[in-house]
Short mmCIF file of C-alpha atoms in Angstrom, two decimals:
data_model
loop_
_atom_site.label_atom_id
_atom_site.label_comp_id
_atom_site.label_asym_id
_atom_site.label_seq_id
_atom_site.Cartn_x
_atom_site.Cartn_y
_atom_site.Cartn_z
CA UNK A 1 0.00 0.00 0.00
CA UNK A 2 2.87 2.34 0.76
CA UNK A 3 4.18 2.04 -2.81
CA UNK A 4 0.70 2.61 -4.26
CA UNK A 5 0.26 5.72 -2.11
CA UNK A 6 3.52 7.16 -3.40
CA UNK A 7 2.42 6.55 -7.02
CA UNK A 8 -0.91 8.30 -6.39
CA UNK A 9 0.84 11.26 -4.80
CA UNK A 10 3.19 11.54 -7.77
CA UNK A 11 0.25 11.67 -10.16
CA UNK A 12 -1.29 14.47 -8.11
CA UNK A 13 1.88 16.50 -8.39
CA UNK A 14 1.64 19.46 -10.77
CA UNK A 15 4.99 18.41 -12.20
CA UNK A 16 3.48 15.09 -13.35
CA UNK A 17 0.26 16.49 -14.82
CA UNK A 18 -0.65 18.43 -17.92
CA UNK A 19 -3.08 21.31 -18.15
CA UNK A 20 -6.48 20.50 -19.61
CA UNK A 21 -7.82 23.30 -21.78
CA UNK A 22 -11.37 23.71 -23.09
CA UNK A 23 -11.05 22.67 -26.73
CA UNK A 24 -12.98 21.44 -29.75
CA UNK A 25 -12.42 20.47 -33.37
CA UNK A 26 -14.56 22.27 -35.92
CA UNK A 27 -14.28 22.26 -39.72
CA UNK A 28 -10.80 20.74 -39.58
CA UNK A 29 -9.45 23.33 -37.14
CA UNK A 30 -8.62 22.74 -33.47
CA UNK A 31 -9.79 25.55 -31.18
CA UNK A 32 -8.93 25.97 -27.53
CA UNK A 33 -9.44 28.56 -24.79
CA UNK A 34 -6.33 29.41 -22.78
CA UNK A 35 -8.20 30.80 -19.74
CA UNK A 36 -8.13 28.13 -17.03
CA UNK A 37 -9.60 30.30 -14.29
CA UNK A 38 -12.87 28.35 -14.59
CA UNK A 39 -11.17 24.97 -14.93
CA UNK A 40 -11.35 22.65 -17.95
CA UNK A 41 -15.09 23.33 -18.31
CA UNK A 42 -15.14 26.96 -19.38
CA UNK A 43 -18.54 28.66 -19.28
CA UNK A 44 -17.29 31.51 -21.47
CA UNK A 45 -16.01 29.03 -24.05
CA UNK A 46 -19.36 27.26 -24.11
CA UNK A 47 -21.18 30.55 -24.54
CA UNK A 48 -18.82 31.76 -27.28
CA UNK A 49 -18.14 28.90 -29.69
CA UNK A 50 -15.78 29.47 -32.62
CA UNK A 51 -17.29 30.91 -35.80
CA UNK A 52 -18.66 28.58 -38.44
CA UNK A 53 -17.46 29.39 -41.97
CA UNK A 54 -20.17 28.30 -44.39
CA UNK A 55 -17.71 27.79 -47.25
CA UNK A 56 -15.91 25.02 -45.35
CA UNK A 57 -19.18 23.09 -44.93
CA UNK A 58 -20.61 23.66 -48.41
CA UNK A 59 -20.04 20.63 -50.70
CA UNK A 60 -19.92 22.98 -53.70
CA UNK A 61 -16.69 24.49 -52.39
CA UNK A 62 -13.21 23.06 -52.56
CA UNK A 63 -10.39 24.20 -50.31
CA UNK A 64 -7.11 23.45 -48.60
CA UNK A 65 -6.11 24.50 -45.08
CA UNK A 66 -2.54 25.34 -44.15
CA UNK A 67 -0.50 27.31 -41.62
CA UNK A 68 2.80 29.05 -40.99
CA UNK A 69 4.54 30.55 -37.99
CA UNK A 70 5.61 34.15 -38.60
CA UNK A 71 8.34 36.35 -37.17
CA UNK A 72 6.08 39.31 -36.47
CA UNK A 73 3.27 39.99 -34.05
CA UNK A 74 -0.47 39.34 -34.12
CA UNK A 75 -1.25 43.05 -34.51
CA UNK A 76 1.08 43.43 -37.49
CA UNK A 77 -0.31 40.27 -39.09
CA UNK A 78 -3.92 41.44 -38.98
CA UNK A 79 -3.02 44.96 -40.11
CA UNK A 80 -1.14 43.53 -43.06
CA UNK A 81 -4.04 41.31 -44.14
CA UNK A 82 -6.53 44.16 -43.76
CA UNK A 83 -4.45 46.41 -46.02
CA UNK A 84 -4.68 45.05 -49.60
CA UNK A 85 -3.13 48.29 -50.86
CA UNK A 86 0.29 46.88 -49.93
CA UNK A 87 0.01 43.87 -52.25
CA UNK A 88 1.25 45.51 -55.45
CA UNK A 89 4.30 46.83 -53.62
CA UNK A 90 5.24 44.23 -51.01
CA UNK A 91 4.47 41.27 -53.30
CA UNK A 92 5.74 42.78 -56.55
CA UNK A 93 6.01 40.21 -59.38
CA UNK A 94 4.52 37.51 -57.11
CA UNK A 95 0.95 38.60 -56.41
CA UNK A 96 0.89 42.09 -57.88
CA UNK A 97 2.86 44.76 -59.69
CA UNK A 98 3.95 48.20 -58.53
CA UNK A 99 2.73 49.71 -61.78
CA UNK A 100 -0.78 48.33 -61.20
CA UNK A 101 -1.38 50.08 -57.87
CA UNK A 102 -4.57 52.13 -57.70
CA UNK A 103 -6.73 53.81 -55.05
CA UNK A 104 -8.93 51.47 -53.02
CA UNK A 105 -12.24 52.51 -51.51
CA UNK A 106 -13.02 50.50 -48.36
CA UNK A 107 -15.94 51.28 -46.06
CA UNK A 108 -16.82 49.90 -42.64
CA UNK A 109 -20.54 49.16 -42.82
CA UNK A 110 -21.30 48.24 -39.20
CA UNK A 111 -20.58 49.59 -35.77
CA UNK A 112 -17.22 48.55 -34.33
CA UNK A 113 -18.23 46.36 -31.39
CA UNK A 114 -16.76 43.67 -29.16
CA UNK A 115 -18.05 41.19 -31.75
CA UNK A 116 -16.00 42.87 -34.50
CA UNK A 117 -17.14 44.69 -37.63
CA UNK A 118 -17.93 44.32 -41.32
CA UNK A 119 -16.86 46.28 -44.36
CA UNK A 120 -17.10 46.26 -48.13
CA UNK A 121 -15.71 47.64 -51.35
CA UNK A 122 -16.61 47.30 -55.01
CA UNK A 123 -15.36 43.71 -55.20
CA UNK A 124 -15.76 42.06 -51.82
CA UNK A 125 -17.28 41.92 -48.34
CA UNK A 126 -14.99 41.74 -45.31
CA UNK A 127 -15.75 40.42 -41.83
CA UNK A 128 -13.56 40.64 -38.73
CA UNK A 129 -14.63 38.16 -36.03
CA UNK A 130 -12.46 38.75 -32.96
CA UNK A 131 -10.07 37.85 -31.83
CA UNK A 132 -8.50 35.89 -34.68
CA UNK A 133 -10.77 35.55 -37.74
CA UNK A 134 -10.71 37.74 -40.84
CA UNK A 135 -12.77 36.76 -43.88
CA UNK A 136 -12.91 38.30 -47.37
CA UNK A 137 -15.68 37.09 -49.69
CA UNK A 138 -15.62 37.76 -53.44
CA UNK A 139 -18.34 37.11 -56.04
CA UNK A 140 -17.13 36.86 -59.63
CA UNK A 141 -19.91 37.22 -62.21
CA UNK A 142 -23.31 35.51 -62.33
CA UNK A 143 -26.67 36.79 -63.54
CA UNK A 144 -29.35 38.29 -61.29
CA UNK A 145 -33.04 38.26 -62.20
CA UNK A 146 -34.57 41.71 -62.81
CA UNK A 147 -38.31 41.96 -62.13
CA UNK A 148 -40.67 44.67 -63.32
CA UNK A 149 -41.35 46.87 -60.29
CA UNK A 150 -44.85 46.46 -58.81
CA UNK A 151 -45.74 43.27 -60.76
CA UNK A 152 -45.24 39.52 -60.54
CA UNK A 153 -44.76 39.27 -64.30
CA UNK A 154 -41.52 38.35 -66.02
CA UNK A 155 -40.46 39.74 -69.37
CA UNK A 156 -39.58 37.43 -72.27
CA UNK A 157 -35.99 38.55 -71.97
CA UNK A 158 -36.05 37.64 -68.28
CA UNK A 159 -37.31 34.12 -69.00
CA UNK A 160 -34.62 33.60 -71.61
CA UNK A 161 -31.92 34.97 -69.36
CA UNK A 162 -33.06 32.65 -66.56
CA UNK A 163 -32.26 29.66 -68.76
CA UNK A 164 -28.80 31.05 -69.40
CA UNK A 165 -28.21 32.10 -65.82
CA UNK A 166 -24.94 30.89 -64.39
CA UNK A 167 -24.11 30.27 -60.79
CA UNK A 168 -21.94 33.11 -59.46
CA UNK A 169 -18.35 32.15 -58.91
CA UNK A 170 -17.42 32.69 -55.29
CA UNK A 171 -14.05 32.66 -53.60
CA UNK A 172 -13.21 33.52 -50.02
CA UNK A 173 -9.97 34.32 -48.25
CA UNK A 174 -10.10 33.01 -44.70
CA UNK A 175 -7.37 33.98 -42.24
CA UNK A 176 -7.00 32.93 -38.61
CA UNK A 177 -4.40 35.14 -36.92
CA UNK A 178 -3.07 33.67 -33.69
CA UNK A 179 -0.85 35.54 -31.20
CA UNK A 180 2.05 33.33 -30.07
CA UNK A 181 4.33 35.73 -28.19
CA UNK A 182 5.58 39.31 -28.67
CA UNK A 183 6.99 39.47 -32.19
CA UNK A 184 5.63 36.04 -33.18
CA UNK A 185 2.30 34.85 -34.58
CA UNK A 186 0.76 31.94 -36.44
CA UNK A 187 -1.37 32.22 -39.56
CA UNK A 188 -3.89 29.56 -40.59
CA UNK A 189 -5.39 30.17 -44.00
CA UNK A 190 -7.83 28.69 -46.48
CA UNK A 191 -9.06 29.99 -49.85
CA UNK A 192 -12.29 28.06 -50.58
CA UNK A 193 -14.03 28.51 -53.93
CA UNK A 194 -17.01 27.00 -55.75
CA UNK A 195 -15.42 26.75 -59.21
CA UNK A 196 -12.54 24.69 -60.62
CA UNK A 197 -12.74 22.64 -57.44
CA UNK A 198 -11.34 19.60 -59.27
CA UNK A 199 -7.93 21.27 -59.08
CA UNK A 200 -7.85 20.63 -55.34
CA UNK A 201 -8.18 16.90 -56.08
CA UNK A 202 -5.40 16.71 -58.68
CA UNK A 203 -2.96 19.29 -57.29
CA UNK A 204 -0.74 18.16 -54.40
CA UNK A 205 -1.15 20.54 -51.44
CA UNK A 206 2.60 21.22 -51.33
CA UNK A 207 2.32 22.89 -54.75
CA UNK A 208 -0.29 25.32 -53.39
CA UNK A 209 1.77 25.89 -50.25
CA UNK A 210 4.83 26.70 -52.35
CA UNK A 211 3.02 29.73 -53.79
CA UNK A 212 1.44 30.70 -50.46
CA UNK A 213 4.81 30.65 -48.71
CA UNK A 214 6.40 32.69 -51.48
CA UNK A 215 3.85 35.44 -50.80
CA UNK A 216 4.49 35.32 -47.04
CA UNK A 217 8.25 35.41 -47.56
CA UNK A 218 8.14 38.48 -49.76
CA UNK A 219 7.08 40.86 -46.98
CA UNK A 220 8.02 38.98 -43.78
CA UNK A 221 11.40 40.68 -43.44
CA UNK A 222 9.86 44.12 -44.03
CA UNK A 223 7.21 43.59 -41.35
CA UNK A 224 9.71 42.13 -38.90
CA UNK A 225 11.93 45.21 -39.19
CA UNK A 226 8.94 47.57 -39.16
CA UNK A 227 7.91 46.34 -35.71
CA UNK A 228 11.34 47.07 -34.32
CA UNK A 229 11.32 50.53 -35.87
CA UNK A 230 7.98 51.30 -34.23
CA UNK A 231 9.24 50.00 -30.89
CA UNK A 232 12.22 52.36 -31.04
CA UNK A 233 9.89 55.29 -31.72
CA UNK A 234 8.03 54.58 -28.49
CA UNK A 235 4.65 53.32 -27.29
CA UNK A 236 2.64 56.43 -28.12
CA UNK A 237 -1.02 56.09 -29.04
CA UNK A 238 -1.31 54.40 -32.42
CA UNK A 239 -3.77 56.94 -33.82
CA UNK A 240 -1.48 59.84 -32.92
CA UNK A 241 1.53 58.18 -34.53
CA UNK A 242 -0.11 56.73 -37.65
CA UNK A 243 -1.02 58.78 -40.71
CA UNK A 244 -3.99 57.13 -42.43
CA UNK A 245 -5.53 59.63 -44.86
CA UNK A 246 -7.02 57.20 -47.42
CA UNK A 247 -10.06 54.94 -47.47
CA UNK A 248 -7.72 52.01 -48.11
CA UNK A 249 -6.80 52.24 -44.41
CA UNK A 250 -10.39 51.90 -43.16
CA UNK A 251 -10.09 48.28 -42.00
CA UNK A 252 -6.72 48.83 -40.35
CA UNK A 253 -8.12 51.80 -38.43
CA UNK A 254 -11.20 49.76 -37.53
CA UNK A 255 -9.07 46.92 -36.17
CA UNK A 256 -6.96 49.32 -34.11
CA UNK A 257 -10.12 50.92 -32.75
CA UNK A 258 -11.42 47.49 -31.72
CA UNK A 259 -8.05 46.55 -30.21
CA UNK A 260 -7.86 49.74 -28.14
CA UNK A 261 -11.51 49.87 -27.07
CA UNK A 262 -12.21 46.20 -26.34
CA UNK A 263 -8.91 44.29 -26.07
CA UNK A 264 -6.61 46.49 -24.00
CA UNK A 265 -4.50 47.63 -26.95
CA UNK A 266 -2.56 44.37 -27.32
CA UNK A 267 -2.76 40.65 -26.47
CA UNK A 268 -2.79 39.86 -22.76
CA UNK A 269 0.27 37.68 -22.13
CA UNK A 270 -0.61 37.26 -18.42
CA UNK A 271 2.97 37.93 -17.40
CA UNK A 272 4.39 35.07 -19.47
CA UNK A 273 6.46 37.37 -21.68
CA UNK A 274 8.15 40.74 -21.53
CA UNK A 275 6.42 43.47 -23.49
CA UNK A 276 9.50 44.27 -25.55
CA UNK A 277 10.17 42.44 -28.80
CA UNK A 278 12.93 39.81 -28.71
CA UNK A 279 16.27 40.50 -30.46
CA UNK A 280 16.08 40.27 -34.23
CA UNK A 281 17.56 36.97 -35.53
CA UNK A 282 19.42 36.60 -38.85
CA UNK A 283 17.34 36.84 -42.01
CA UNK A 284 17.88 33.12 -42.64
CA UNK A 285 16.00 32.42 -39.38
CA UNK A 286 13.27 34.98 -40.06
CA UNK A 287 12.49 33.26 -43.37
CA UNK A 288 12.99 29.72 -42.07
CA UNK A 289 10.33 28.03 -44.14
CA UNK A 290 11.29 24.54 -42.95
CA UNK A 291 10.65 25.05 -39.23
CA UNK A 292 7.83 27.55 -39.72
CA UNK A 293 5.81 25.38 -42.10
CA UNK A 294 7.29 22.21 -43.59
CA UNK A 295 7.73 20.22 -40.36
CA UNK A 296 4.09 21.00 -39.49
CA UNK A 297 2.70 20.11 -42.93
CA UNK A 298 2.24 16.46 -43.90
CA UNK A 299 2.14 17.18 -47.64
CA UNK A 300 5.26 19.36 -47.69
CA UNK A 301 7.28 17.08 -45.39
CA UNK A 302 6.41 14.03 -47.52
CA UNK A 303 7.26 15.91 -50.72
CA UNK A 304 10.61 16.95 -49.26
CA UNK A 305 11.37 13.36 -48.27
CA UNK A 306 10.52 12.14 -51.79
CA UNK A 307 12.59 14.84 -53.49
CA UNK A 308 15.57 14.04 -51.28
CA UNK A 309 15.25 10.35 -52.14
CA UNK A 310 15.10 11.25 -55.84
CA UNK A 311 18.17 13.47 -55.46
CA UNK A 312 20.13 10.62 -53.88
CA UNK A 313 18.84 8.23 -56.55
CA UNK A 314 20.12 10.51 -59.32
CA UNK A 315 23.52 10.72 -57.64
CA UNK A 316 23.71 6.93 -57.35
CA UNK A 317 22.65 6.58 -60.98
CA UNK A 318 25.38 8.99 -62.12
CA UNK A 319 28.02 7.08 -60.16
CA UNK A 320 26.75 3.75 -61.47
CA UNK A 321 26.84 4.91 -65.10
CA UNK A 322 30.38 6.23 -64.74
CA UNK A 323 31.35 2.97 -63.05
CA UNK A 324 29.98 0.91 -65.94
CA UNK A 325 31.92 2.98 -68.47
CA UNK A 326 35.12 2.75 -66.40
CA UNK A 327 34.72 -1.02 -65.99
CA UNK A 328 34.20 -1.50 -69.72
CA UNK A 329 37.48 0.31 -70.34
CA UNK A 330 39.34 -2.11 -68.08
CA UNK A 331 37.52 -5.25 -69.20
CA UNK A 332 36.40 -4.61 -72.79
CA UNK A 333 32.78 -5.55 -73.40
CA UNK A 334 31.65 -4.58 -76.87
CA UNK A 335 27.91 -3.88 -76.16
CA UNK A 336 28.84 -1.55 -73.28
CA UNK A 337 31.68 0.07 -75.22
CA UNK A 338 29.24 0.98 -77.98
CA UNK A 339 27.07 2.76 -75.41
CA UNK A 340 29.87 4.54 -73.56
CA UNK A 341 29.02 8.00 -74.91
CA UNK A 342 25.28 7.74 -74.08
CA UNK A 343 26.17 6.38 -70.65
CA UNK A 344 28.51 9.30 -69.96
CA UNK A 345 25.85 11.75 -71.16
CA UNK A 346 23.35 10.02 -68.87
CA UNK A 347 25.74 10.41 -65.93
CA UNK A 348 26.20 14.11 -66.68
CA UNK A 349 22.44 14.68 -67.02
CA UNK A 350 21.79 12.80 -63.76
CA UNK A 351 24.37 14.94 -61.98
CA UNK A 352 22.88 18.17 -63.36
CA UNK A 353 19.35 17.09 -62.40
CA UNK A 354 20.55 16.17 -58.91
CA UNK A 355 22.14 19.61 -58.46
CA UNK A 356 19.03 21.36 -59.78
CA UNK A 357 16.81 19.30 -57.51
CA UNK A 358 18.95 20.18 -54.49
CA UNK A 359 18.57 23.87 -55.36
CA UNK A 360 14.81 23.47 -55.90
CA UNK A 361 14.22 21.69 -52.58
CA UNK A 362 16.28 24.26 -50.69
CA UNK A 363 14.31 27.22 -52.09
CA UNK A 364 10.95 25.44 -51.82
CA UNK A 365 11.23 23.83 -48.39
CA UNK A 366 14.00 25.65 -46.50
CA UNK A 367 14.77 29.25 -47.44
CA UNK A 368 13.69 31.51 -50.29
CA UNK A 369 15.04 35.03 -50.07
CA UNK A 370 13.25 38.04 -51.49
CA UNK A 371 15.10 41.32 -52.00
CA UNK A 372 12.84 44.21 -52.96
CA UNK A 373 15.79 46.24 -54.20
CA UNK A 374 16.64 43.80 -56.99
CA UNK A 375 13.10 42.84 -58.09
CA UNK A 376 12.42 45.32 -60.86
#
């Protein structure tokens, strides 16, 4: 009994137990509430379930879900996503072009409340659902029926157009912005759409992630340095420091208003971290695609493993071909001697492909630099 008592006491020790957080899985995403003041059964969590995104439950939509850890803060992440005006500059030649920049007219259409706000422009409707969800919904084309005012009659043209009516093409940009620590955040994203959904079935997810990560890389270093510049300038009120004269800044200003009025101006770290940003690591670490994404992504990690195996296979093939040619020179064997030139060419091609593949895997799965100064 004495031994059993000691085992029970060990299991009651805080050092031998893990914290149990209120959590749930919904639409392929794991949600949890970090407040343990009410114990593992959190009344607030039960009363405020995570948002349901209709696109992720609609069988007409196809989508992929992915994530990446980022070397800048939650506030900077949401501001960046709410400011599409930066795309043509920060993602030049990847997702936009500096020469294509134009004024953007964004309007907040609801009151800014603890529950967030909505906005719209000519092309989309935006919804911020605190504290982490930001959704942009686009409708591309489609025909709407036009009735004669004051009647229930339809014109002949209307009946004909109804037969030709096409379902509007819809695409959404869903972002979940998660604070991790000062200067660090995690982004979960999905871009569901109701057209060309077959592409999600035939395209490996790592191919989609390659493009997504290229976009994130192209402004990560800028945003990382921007945060440190703002920290040096001091913690003055954001609205006094920022100059936001255009309607393109409406959502950013709305988010900052919500953050100041309802969330204390910044994430509550509950004393776990210092308020200051950590020292800036080398650029290679800031853009560390492998640890920020690949090791957390089944598709990308499997693709990397396969590419590495192929790279080694090409190297072995090159060595084997050279070995066969060398052996035929020592011990003449007419059929092999006749193929010596093709075998040597094959060895050279295998070596070149192996080198190219090594370069491709490094840029795709480890580190892809982006220098704004040299991208013309």
